[in-house]
Amino acid sequence: MANQRSARLNTANLGERLWNIIRENWYLGFTSFGGPPVHFKIFHDKFVAKLSWIDEQMYQELFSVCQAFSGPGSTKMHYCINLLHDGFLPALFGFLLWSLKVITVSFQKKAKHSQNTSEEGVEMQTQQQATASNGHEEYNAGARPSSRGKDGGRSSQRIDENGTLPLTEHEALPAEDQSRVVPQERRLNISWKFGVLLIVLFLLSFIVVMVLRGTLPHKSRLYSLFSNMYLAGTIIFGGGPVVIPLLREYIVAENWVSPRDFLIGLALIQAFPGPNFNFAVYLGSLTAINGGYNSAVGAILGFLGIFLPGLLTVHGTMGVWSAIRGWRWVKSSLRGVNAAAVGLIYTAVYRLWQIGHIDEGFQQGTSLAVDPWWVVVTATSYVGGYWFRLSPPVAILAGAIMGLIWYGVISD
């Protein structure tokens, strides 16, 4: 039934496809807590298990492609699923529904207020929740594509396009050194020529932006902001957790935003749903305000700079992928890419741990281990998320309470 509905939607007019995007996507940007690893699970449950927009094999391929290239991993996954099902314009509209939340622009007002120690408690907890959530869910995401049985062969089951024929890899796939024949119904309707053209155009735009960034003698802060975000969006591999240390280098090191405001914004963005790359919107608005510009302009430039590279490259890559996805060695190489992406996540989480504590004596940030209480918060968040399925909003609320307890103790 779901598959018949999917086929019907693929031939529907633009208005019906846009309505389909609204109906199935409108709430995701407001309910998807927990960062990219949790988002991947949400997308799997919704678009594979519930709606059958794509099958398990296609999901794993999209996961590999989105992790293999720069940009926001979960946002690219969301865009690609909608692109395959409903086409370009509906997918673009779905991306806006997913990523545009007015609340991220208003963060700059809170960041300008004085920070007290109870706010630090909330801030510390949100970073611990990022650590616990990413560690747990990335383990699952990294293990999902390549589980093996006792005999060393592929033992995971793969569901066919209709979701009715569980097949083992031994039954369904040829030998490792043979090309896989992709059935007609699973072929991507995206031209590889257009994909190559899109990638080339992106590379040319990147070269122009970077040349101007390095040669213009008197650049406005707004252009510097956009070029730094464009560079960050191009070279970030590993998704949301990896972007945070990099943005610290490109924004805080330029003295556009203070370390304190950066960490407050990090706490806020972790406490709200949606993509972590929206952190660039917060930083863009603050950068504009501190430079004497309108905050909305900075927010828009931050948004475009951080998201455009990933969306352009993944759309182009989908075209190329449609031509090479049957090649055996390509799929094998992407297993290594998945593992490397998980490693980048853990590296980013460790770096956040090392700068996550700020107070009057550590304005640049220091290790959360400086106070054993934050280790307790970390352990509580991790154990709650890993073993007791504690949801991110509840964990964040618990951390806020623990932060207030810490504030009450030191105040006495």
Tab-separated table of C-alpha atoms in Angstrom:
chain	number	residue	atom	x	y	z
A	1	MET	CA	0.000	0.000	0.000
A	2	ALA	CA	2.745	2.474	0.962
A	3	ASN	CA	4.680	1.622	-2.180
A	4	GLN	CA	1.651	2.165	-4.417
A	5	ARG	CA	1.177	5.521	-2.770
A	6	SER	CA	4.860	6.327	-3.336
A	7	ALA	CA	4.618	5.510	-7.047
A	8	ARG	CA	1.502	7.633	-7.377
A	9	LEU	CA	3.213	10.600	-5.727
A	10	ASN	CA	6.162	10.389	-8.088
A	11	THR	CA	3.773	11.058	-10.999
A	12	ALA	CA	1.699	13.690	-9.183
A	13	ASN	CA	1.698	17.354	-10.136
A	14	LEU	CA	3.860	19.882	-8.316
A	15	GLY	CA	1.085	21.071	-6.011
A	16	GLU	CA	0.354	17.548	-4.779
A	17	ARG	CA	4.035	16.833	-4.238
A	18	LEU	CA	4.495	20.075	-2.285
A	19	TRP	CA	1.510	19.215	-0.117
A	20	ASN	CA	2.981	15.778	0.450
A	21	ILE	CA	6.221	17.389	1.652
A	22	ILE	CA	4.315	19.674	4.010
A	23	ARG	CA	2.225	16.830	5.423
A	24	GLU	CA	5.151	14.523	6.118
A	25	ASN	CA	7.900	17.046	6.978
A	26	TRP	CA	6.421	20.133	8.614
A	27	TYR	CA	7.009	19.057	12.195
A	28	LEU	CA	10.422	17.381	11.889
A	29	GLY	CA	12.408	20.579	12.386
A	30	PHE	CA	10.558	21.208	15.643
A	31	THR	CA	10.616	17.695	17.116
A	32	SER	CA	13.975	16.186	16.093
A	33	PHE	CA	16.085	16.598	19.221
A	34	GLY	CA	19.463	14.999	19.789
A	35	GLY	CA	21.620	16.001	16.821
A	36	PRO	CA	22.521	14.248	13.541
A	37	PRO	CA	22.865	10.659	14.810
A	38	VAL	CA	19.373	10.767	16.294
A	39	HIS	CA	18.072	12.434	13.131
A	40	PHE	CA	19.316	9.497	11.057
A	41	LYS	CA	17.315	7.126	13.238
A	42	ILE	CA	14.218	9.326	12.984
A	43	PHE	CA	14.496	9.375	9.189
A	44	HIS	CA	14.925	5.603	9.075
A	45	ASP	CA	11.885	5.003	11.239
A	46	LYS	CA	9.730	7.424	9.262
A	47	PHE	CA	10.799	7.175	5.625
A	48	VAL	CA	11.919	3.527	5.517
A	49	ALA	CA	9.889	1.663	8.129
A	50	LYS	CA	6.684	3.700	8.166
A	51	LEU	CA	6.237	5.392	4.765
A	52	SER	CA	8.406	3.082	2.599
A	53	TRP	CA	9.581	6.043	0.521
A	54	ILE	CA	12.927	4.239	0.154
A	55	ASP	CA	14.035	0.724	1.038
A	56	GLU	CA	16.731	-0.374	3.465
A	57	GLN	CA	19.410	-0.694	0.808
A	58	MET	CA	18.761	2.792	-0.564
A	59	TYR	CA	18.836	4.197	2.963
A	60	GLN	CA	22.273	2.677	3.563
A	61	GLU	CA	23.543	4.024	0.258
A	62	LEU	CA	22.273	7.517	1.068
A	63	PHE	CA	23.822	7.299	4.517
A	64	SER	CA	27.188	6.437	2.983
A	65	VAL	CA	27.007	9.185	0.365
A	66	CYS	CA	25.954	11.825	2.897
A	67	GLN	CA	28.752	10.838	5.283
A	68	ALA	CA	31.361	10.629	2.536
A	69	PHE	CA	31.157	14.283	1.548
A	70	SER	CA	31.254	17.591	3.368
A	71	GLY	CA	28.299	19.371	4.874
A	72	PRO	CA	25.480	18.623	7.323
A	73	GLY	CA	24.952	14.866	7.187
A	74	SER	CA	21.393	14.601	8.480
A	75	THR	CA	20.225	17.626	6.488
A	76	LYS	CA	21.667	16.126	3.299
A	77	MET	CA	19.982	12.815	4.073
A	78	HIS	CA	16.634	14.552	4.562
A	79	TYR	CA	17.098	16.501	1.316
A	80	CYS	CA	18.055	13.398	-0.686
A	81	ILE	CA	15.098	11.351	0.542
A	82	ASN	CA	12.678	14.092	-0.486
A	83	LEU	CA	14.571	14.613	-3.755
A	84	LEU	CA	14.228	10.969	-4.744
A	85	HIS	CA	10.578	10.819	-3.792
A	86	ASP	CA	9.158	14.166	-4.926
A	87	GLY	CA	11.760	15.998	-7.019
A	88	PHE	CA	13.908	19.110	-6.683
A	89	LEU	CA	11.485	21.923	-5.779
A	90	PRO	CA	9.599	19.898	-3.148
A	91	ALA	CA	12.946	18.721	-1.711
A	92	LEU	CA	14.157	22.326	-1.495
A	93	PHE	CA	10.926	23.310	0.225
A	94	GLY	CA	11.328	20.398	2.617
A	95	PHE	CA	14.847	21.589	3.420
A	96	LEU	CA	13.481	25.033	4.340
A	97	LEU	CA	10.840	23.450	6.569
A	98	TRP	CA	13.565	21.394	8.226
A	99	SER	CA	16.130	24.136	8.791
A	100	LEU	CA	14.391	27.516	9.038
A	101	LYS	CA	13.340	28.146	12.614
A	102	VAL	CA	12.935	31.766	13.619
A	103	ILE	CA	14.019	30.942	17.148
A	104	THR	CA	17.637	30.484	16.042
A	105	VAL	CA	17.773	34.111	14.889
A	106	SER	CA	16.518	35.352	18.246
A	107	PHE	CA	19.295	33.562	20.165
A	108	GLN	CA	21.531	36.612	19.857
A	109	LYS	CA	19.306	38.508	22.301
A	110	LYS	CA	19.965	35.964	25.036
A	111	ALA	CA	23.648	35.823	24.236
A	112	LYS	CA	24.024	39.547	24.950
A	113	HIS	CA	22.735	39.155	28.482
A	114	SER	CA	25.022	38.545	31.435
A	115	GLN	CA	25.687	34.910	32.138
A	116	ASN	CA	25.224	33.623	35.684
A	117	THR	CA	26.382	30.347	37.066
A	118	SER	CA	22.975	28.724	36.843
A	119	GLU	CA	23.050	29.373	33.078
A	120	GLU	CA	26.419	27.652	33.019
A	121	GLY	CA	24.746	24.571	34.467
A	122	VAL	CA	22.326	24.408	31.561
A	123	GLU	CA	25.198	25.017	29.160
A	124	MET	CA	27.361	22.257	30.580
A	125	GLN	CA	24.520	19.750	30.469
A	126	THR	CA	23.665	20.396	26.842
A	127	GLN	CA	27.244	19.667	25.877
A	128	GLN	CA	27.182	16.473	27.935
A	129	GLN	CA	23.957	15.483	26.174
A	130	ALA	CA	25.684	16.025	22.829
A	131	THR	CA	28.487	13.736	23.962
A	132	ALA	CA	26.178	10.983	25.180
A	133	SER	CA	23.770	11.157	22.270
A	134	ASN	CA	26.473	11.243	19.618
A	135	GLY	CA	28.482	8.463	21.211
A	136	HIS	CA	25.503	6.127	21.483
A	137	GLU	CA	23.728	6.848	18.211
A	138	GLU	CA	26.857	7.116	16.076
A	139	TYR	CA	27.881	3.690	17.298
A	140	ASN	CA	24.579	2.333	16.056
A	141	ALA	CA	24.765	4.279	12.797
A	142	GLY	CA	28.311	3.150	12.149
A	143	ALA	CA	27.497	-0.481	12.852
A	144	ARG	CA	24.264	-0.604	10.873
A	145	PRO	CA	25.658	-0.734	7.308
A	146	SER	CA	28.039	-3.658	7.714
A	147	SER	CA	27.044	-6.249	10.304
A	148	ARG	CA	28.474	-9.703	9.638
A	149	GLY	CA	27.606	-13.200	10.706
A	150	LYS	CA	29.754	-15.935	12.222
A	151	ASP	CA	30.947	-17.145	8.850
A	152	GLY	CA	32.351	-13.755	7.961
A	153	GLY	CA	29.726	-13.252	5.280
A	154	ARG	CA	27.066	-10.605	5.148
A	155	SER	CA	24.253	-11.729	7.411
A	156	SER	CA	22.143	-8.607	7.624
A	157	GLN	CA	18.821	-8.754	5.862
A	158	ARG	CA	17.890	-6.448	3.019
A	159	ILE	CA	14.309	-5.600	2.180
A	160	ASP	CA	13.294	-5.299	-1.440
A	161	GLU	CA	11.531	-2.302	-2.970
A	162	ASN	CA	8.115	-3.616	-1.966
A	163	GLY	CA	9.245	-4.338	1.578
A	164	THR	CA	8.095	-7.947	1.353
A	165	LEU	CA	11.084	-10.104	0.388
A	166	PRO	CA	13.806	-10.335	3.063
A	167	LEU	CA	16.941	-11.522	1.331
A	168	THR	CA	20.359	-12.215	2.763
A	169	GLU	CA	23.339	-10.740	0.996
A	170	HIS	CA	24.469	-14.264	0.035
A	171	GLU	CA	21.236	-14.797	-1.869
A	172	ALA	CA	20.856	-11.371	-3.396
A	173	LEU	CA	24.314	-10.116	-4.321
A	174	PRO	CA	27.060	-11.260	-6.674
A	175	ALA	CA	30.649	-11.821	-5.669
A	176	GLU	CA	32.659	-8.916	-4.292
A	177	ASP	CA	34.645	-8.486	-7.501
A	178	GLN	CA	31.570	-8.305	-9.735
A	179	SER	CA	29.481	-5.260	-10.556
A	180	ARG	CA	26.031	-5.261	-9.029
A	181	VAL	CA	23.110	-4.997	-11.448
A	182	VAL	CA	20.733	-2.357	-10.105
A	183	PRO	CA	17.078	-3.201	-10.880
A	184	GLN	CA	15.218	-0.672	-13.007
A	185	GLU	CA	12.842	0.284	-10.206
A	186	ARG	CA	15.788	1.166	-7.949
A	187	ARG	CA	17.680	3.333	-10.405
A	188	LEU	CA	17.993	7.016	-9.581
A	189	ASN	CA	16.284	9.368	-11.997
A	190	ILE	CA	19.095	11.951	-11.814
A	191	SER	CA	21.420	12.667	-14.732
A	192	TRP	CA	25.100	12.055	-14.034
A	193	LYS	CA	25.967	14.806	-16.533
A	194	PHE	CA	23.926	17.335	-14.591
A	195	GLY	CA	25.527	16.053	-11.399
A	196	VAL	CA	29.030	16.616	-12.766
A	197	LEU	CA	28.040	20.088	-14.008
A	198	LEU	CA	26.679	21.022	-10.587
A	199	ILE	CA	29.851	19.872	-8.835
A	200	VAL	CA	32.041	21.811	-11.293
A	201	LEU	CA	29.966	24.974	-10.810
A	202	PHE	CA	30.261	24.624	-7.052
A	203	LEU	CA	34.045	24.186	-7.247
A	204	LEU	CA	34.314	27.296	-9.429
A	205	SER	CA	32.226	29.301	-6.958
A	206	PHE	CA	34.375	28.052	-4.093
A	207	ILE	CA	37.565	29.088	-5.901
A	208	VAL	CA	36.172	32.569	-6.590
A	209	VAL	CA	35.055	33.072	-2.989
A	210	MET	CA	38.393	31.873	-1.595
A	211	VAL	CA	40.493	33.946	-4.024
A	212	LEU	CA	38.569	37.081	-3.092
A	213	ARG	CA	38.866	36.135	0.576
A	214	GLY	CA	42.644	36.004	0.267
A	215	THR	CA	43.267	38.954	-2.060
A	216	LEU	CA	40.790	41.708	-1.223
A	217	PRO	CA	42.670	44.264	0.899
A	218	HIS	CA	39.625	45.721	2.647
A	219	LYS	CA	36.896	43.164	3.088
A	220	SER	CA	33.689	43.972	4.904
A	221	ARG	CA	32.917	41.867	7.926
A	222	LEU	CA	29.838	40.510	6.186
A	223	TYR	CA	31.862	39.171	3.261
A	224	SER	CA	34.444	37.720	5.639
A	225	LEU	CA	31.618	36.048	7.545
A	226	PHE	CA	30.140	34.529	4.386
A	227	SER	CA	33.500	33.346	3.053
A	228	ASN	CA	34.429	31.750	6.388
A	229	MET	CA	31.076	29.980	6.551
A	230	TYR	CA	31.373	28.882	2.914
A	231	LEU	CA	34.816	27.468	3.655
A	232	ALA	CA	33.551	25.724	6.785
A	233	GLY	CA	30.578	24.239	4.937
A	234	THR	CA	32.945	22.915	2.266
A	235	ILE	CA	35.570	21.247	4.437
A	236	ILE	CA	33.444	19.873	7.286
A	237	PHE	CA	33.263	16.082	7.273
A	238	GLY	CA	31.371	14.238	9.984
A	239	GLY	CA	28.281	16.386	10.380
A	240	GLY	CA	26.994	18.606	13.172
A	241	PRO	CA	29.331	17.711	16.055
A	242	VAL	CA	32.382	18.378	13.884
A	243	VAL	CA	31.176	21.818	12.800
A	244	ILE	CA	31.261	23.249	16.309
A	245	PRO	CA	35.049	23.207	16.942
A	246	LEU	CA	35.631	24.436	13.392
A	247	LEU	CA	33.240	27.368	13.781
A	248	ARG	CA	35.029	28.257	16.985
A	249	GLU	CA	38.229	28.605	14.971
A	250	TYR	CA	36.616	30.627	12.185
A	251	ILE	CA	34.437	32.909	14.314
A	252	VAL	CA	35.846	33.189	17.832
A	253	ALA	CA	39.475	33.321	16.652
A	254	GLU	CA	38.515	36.291	14.443
A	255	ASN	CA	37.240	38.098	17.577
A	256	TRP	CA	33.786	38.436	16.054
A	257	VAL	CA	32.095	36.548	18.905
A	258	SER	CA	33.372	36.051	22.450
A	259	PRO	CA	34.120	32.530	23.751
A	260	ARG	CA	31.429	33.012	26.365
A	261	ASP	CA	28.736	33.916	23.826
A	262	PHE	CA	29.899	31.047	21.632
A	263	LEU	CA	29.386	28.493	24.407
A	264	ILE	CA	26.046	29.988	25.434
A	265	GLY	CA	24.912	29.670	21.831
A	266	LEU	CA	26.173	26.102	21.740
A	267	ALA	CA	24.088	25.318	24.812
A	268	LEU	CA	21.004	26.859	23.244
A	269	ILE	CA	21.370	25.158	19.872
A	270	GLN	CA	21.808	21.774	21.564
A	271	ALA	CA	18.674	22.390	23.614
A	272	PHE	CA	16.526	22.982	20.534
A	273	PRO	CA	15.555	20.547	17.765
A	274	GLY	CA	16.715	20.548	14.165
A	275	PRO	CA	20.157	20.614	12.508
A	276	ASN	CA	23.206	21.686	14.523
A	277	PHE	CA	24.361	23.684	11.505
A	278	ASN	CA	21.760	26.279	12.514
A	279	PHE	CA	24.441	27.318	14.993
A	280	ALA	CA	25.878	29.280	12.047
A	281	VAL	CA	22.704	31.394	12.004
A	282	TYR	CA	23.229	32.358	15.632
A	283	LEU	CA	26.910	33.137	15.062
A	284	GLY	CA	26.132	35.080	11.892
A	285	SER	CA	23.599	37.294	13.644
A	286	LEU	CA	25.987	37.975	16.536
A	287	THR	CA	28.861	38.714	14.144
A	288	ALA	CA	26.702	41.231	12.285
A	289	ILE	CA	25.561	42.934	15.488
A	290	ASN	CA	29.106	43.212	16.834
A	291	GLY	CA	30.182	44.730	13.499
A	292	GLY	CA	27.384	47.297	13.426
A	293	TYR	CA	25.193	45.500	10.864
A	294	ASN	CA	21.635	44.218	10.955
A	295	SER	CA	21.421	40.846	12.672
A	296	ALA	CA	19.088	39.406	10.011
A	297	VAL	CA	21.688	40.011	7.289
A	298	GLY	CA	24.332	38.141	9.261
A	299	ALA	CA	21.904	35.309	9.991
A	300	ILE	CA	21.036	34.896	6.290
A	301	LEU	CA	24.698	34.959	5.224
A	302	GLY	CA	25.588	32.419	7.899
A	303	PHE	CA	22.702	30.198	6.803
A	304	LEU	CA	23.601	30.321	3.099
A	305	GLY	CA	27.327	29.962	3.680
A	306	ILE	CA	27.107	26.867	5.863
A	307	PHE	CA	24.335	24.989	4.010
A	308	LEU	CA	24.923	25.732	0.311
A	309	PRO	CA	28.157	23.730	-0.170
A	310	GLY	CA	26.692	20.538	1.258
A	311	LEU	CA	23.422	20.757	-0.672
A	312	LEU	CA	25.135	21.552	-3.986
A	313	THR	CA	27.671	18.761	-3.652
A	314	VAL	CA	25.178	16.136	-2.488
A	315	HIS	CA	22.753	16.957	-5.314
A	316	GLY	CA	25.585	16.691	-7.814
A	317	THR	CA	26.913	13.557	-6.151
A	318	MET	CA	23.501	11.892	-6.400
A	319	GLY	CA	23.743	12.250	-10.172
A	320	VAL	CA	27.212	10.690	-10.257
A	321	TRP	CA	26.125	8.045	-7.760
A	322	SER	CA	23.304	6.988	-10.071
A	323	ALA	CA	25.955	5.979	-12.627
A	324	ILE	CA	28.459	4.224	-10.332
A	325	ARG	CA	26.338	2.773	-7.509
A	326	GLY	CA	26.430	-0.679	-9.118
A	327	TRP	CA	30.232	-0.860	-8.947
A	328	ARG	CA	31.321	-3.255	-6.195
A	329	TRP	CA	34.468	-1.424	-5.128
A	330	VAL	CA	32.530	1.818	-4.638
A	331	LYS	CA	30.237	0.263	-2.058
A	332	SER	CA	33.185	-1.374	-0.309
A	333	SER	CA	35.104	1.895	-0.086
A	334	LEU	CA	32.121	3.643	1.481
A	335	ARG	CA	32.169	1.212	4.404
A	336	GLY	CA	35.525	2.714	5.316
A	337	VAL	CA	34.084	6.196	4.890
A	338	ASN	CA	31.362	5.374	7.419
A	339	ALA	CA	33.957	4.271	9.963
A	340	ALA	CA	36.082	7.379	9.371
A	341	ALA	CA	33.045	9.627	9.834
A	342	VAL	CA	32.326	8.039	13.204
A	343	GLY	CA	35.938	8.705	14.203
A	344	LEU	CA	35.516	12.383	13.341
A	345	ILE	CA	32.451	12.539	15.567
A	346	TYR	CA	34.357	11.207	18.564
A	347	THR	CA	37.230	13.618	17.896
A	348	ALA	CA	34.838	16.567	17.856
A	349	VAL	CA	33.130	15.457	21.066
A	350	TYR	CA	36.495	15.195	22.822
A	351	ARG	CA	37.460	18.685	21.660
A	352	LEU	CA	34.176	20.044	23.007
A	353	TRP	CA	34.879	18.361	26.325
A	354	GLN	CA	38.226	20.141	26.463
A	355	ILE	CA	36.714	23.657	26.122
A	356	GLY	CA	33.285	23.116	27.657
A	357	HIS	CA	33.766	24.784	31.065
A	358	ILE	CA	33.868	28.565	31.394
A	359	ASP	CA	33.849	30.873	34.387
A	360	GLU	CA	35.659	34.017	35.477
A	361	GLY	CA	38.999	32.252	35.483
A	362	PHE	CA	38.535	30.387	32.184
A	363	GLN	CA	36.939	32.762	29.681
A	364	GLN	CA	38.463	30.805	26.782
A	365	GLY	CA	37.069	27.546	28.126
A	366	THR	CA	38.735	24.615	29.834
A	367	SER	CA	38.084	20.914	30.357
A	368	LEU	CA	34.812	19.896	31.971
A	369	ALA	CA	36.864	17.580	34.177
A	370	VAL	CA	37.994	20.647	36.147
A	371	ASP	CA	34.929	20.097	38.338
A	372	PRO	CA	33.845	16.518	39.212
A	373	TRP	CA	30.207	17.599	39.188
A	374	TRP	CA	30.231	17.938	35.396
A	375	VAL	CA	31.634	14.424	35.155
A	376	VAL	CA	28.590	13.295	37.142
A	377	VAL	CA	26.345	15.190	34.717
A	378	THR	CA	28.110	13.520	31.791
A	379	ALA	CA	27.703	10.060	33.288
A	380	THR	CA	24.039	10.691	34.093
A	381	SER	CA	23.310	11.826	30.555
A	382	TYR	CA	25.217	8.973	28.943
A	383	VAL	CA	23.765	6.208	31.119
A	384	GLY	CA	20.260	7.641	30.777
A	385	GLY	CA	20.515	7.849	27.003
A	386	TYR	CA	22.308	4.562	26.385
A	387	TRP	CA	20.613	2.151	28.770
A	388	PHE	CA	17.316	3.819	29.689
A	389	ARG	CA	16.432	5.532	26.369
A	390	LEU	CA	16.196	8.918	28.066
A	391	SER	CA	15.065	11.450	25.462
A	392	PRO	CA	17.309	14.493	24.813
A	393	PRO	CA	14.764	17.091	26.058
A	394	VAL	CA	14.382	15.222	29.353
A	395	ALA	CA	18.159	14.873	29.695
A	396	ILE	CA	18.607	18.591	29.059
A	397	LEU	CA	15.976	19.440	31.669
A	398	ALA	CA	17.691	17.113	34.148
A	399	GLY	CA	20.992	18.843	33.417
A	400	ALA	CA	19.434	22.251	34.034
A	401	ILE	CA	18.230	21.039	37.429
A	402	MET	CA	21.690	19.652	38.219
A	403	GLY	CA	23.185	22.982	37.181
A	404	LEU	CA	20.876	24.803	39.574
A	405	ILE	CA	21.882	22.384	42.343
A	406	TRP	CA	25.533	23.201	41.638
A	407	TYR	CA	24.708	26.924	41.710
A	408	GLY	CA	22.915	26.562	45.039
A	409	VAL	CA	25.870	24.714	46.587
A	410	ILE	CA	28.565	27.178	45.503
A	411	SER	CA	26.383	30.162	46.452
A	412	ASP	CA	26.327	28.985	50.051
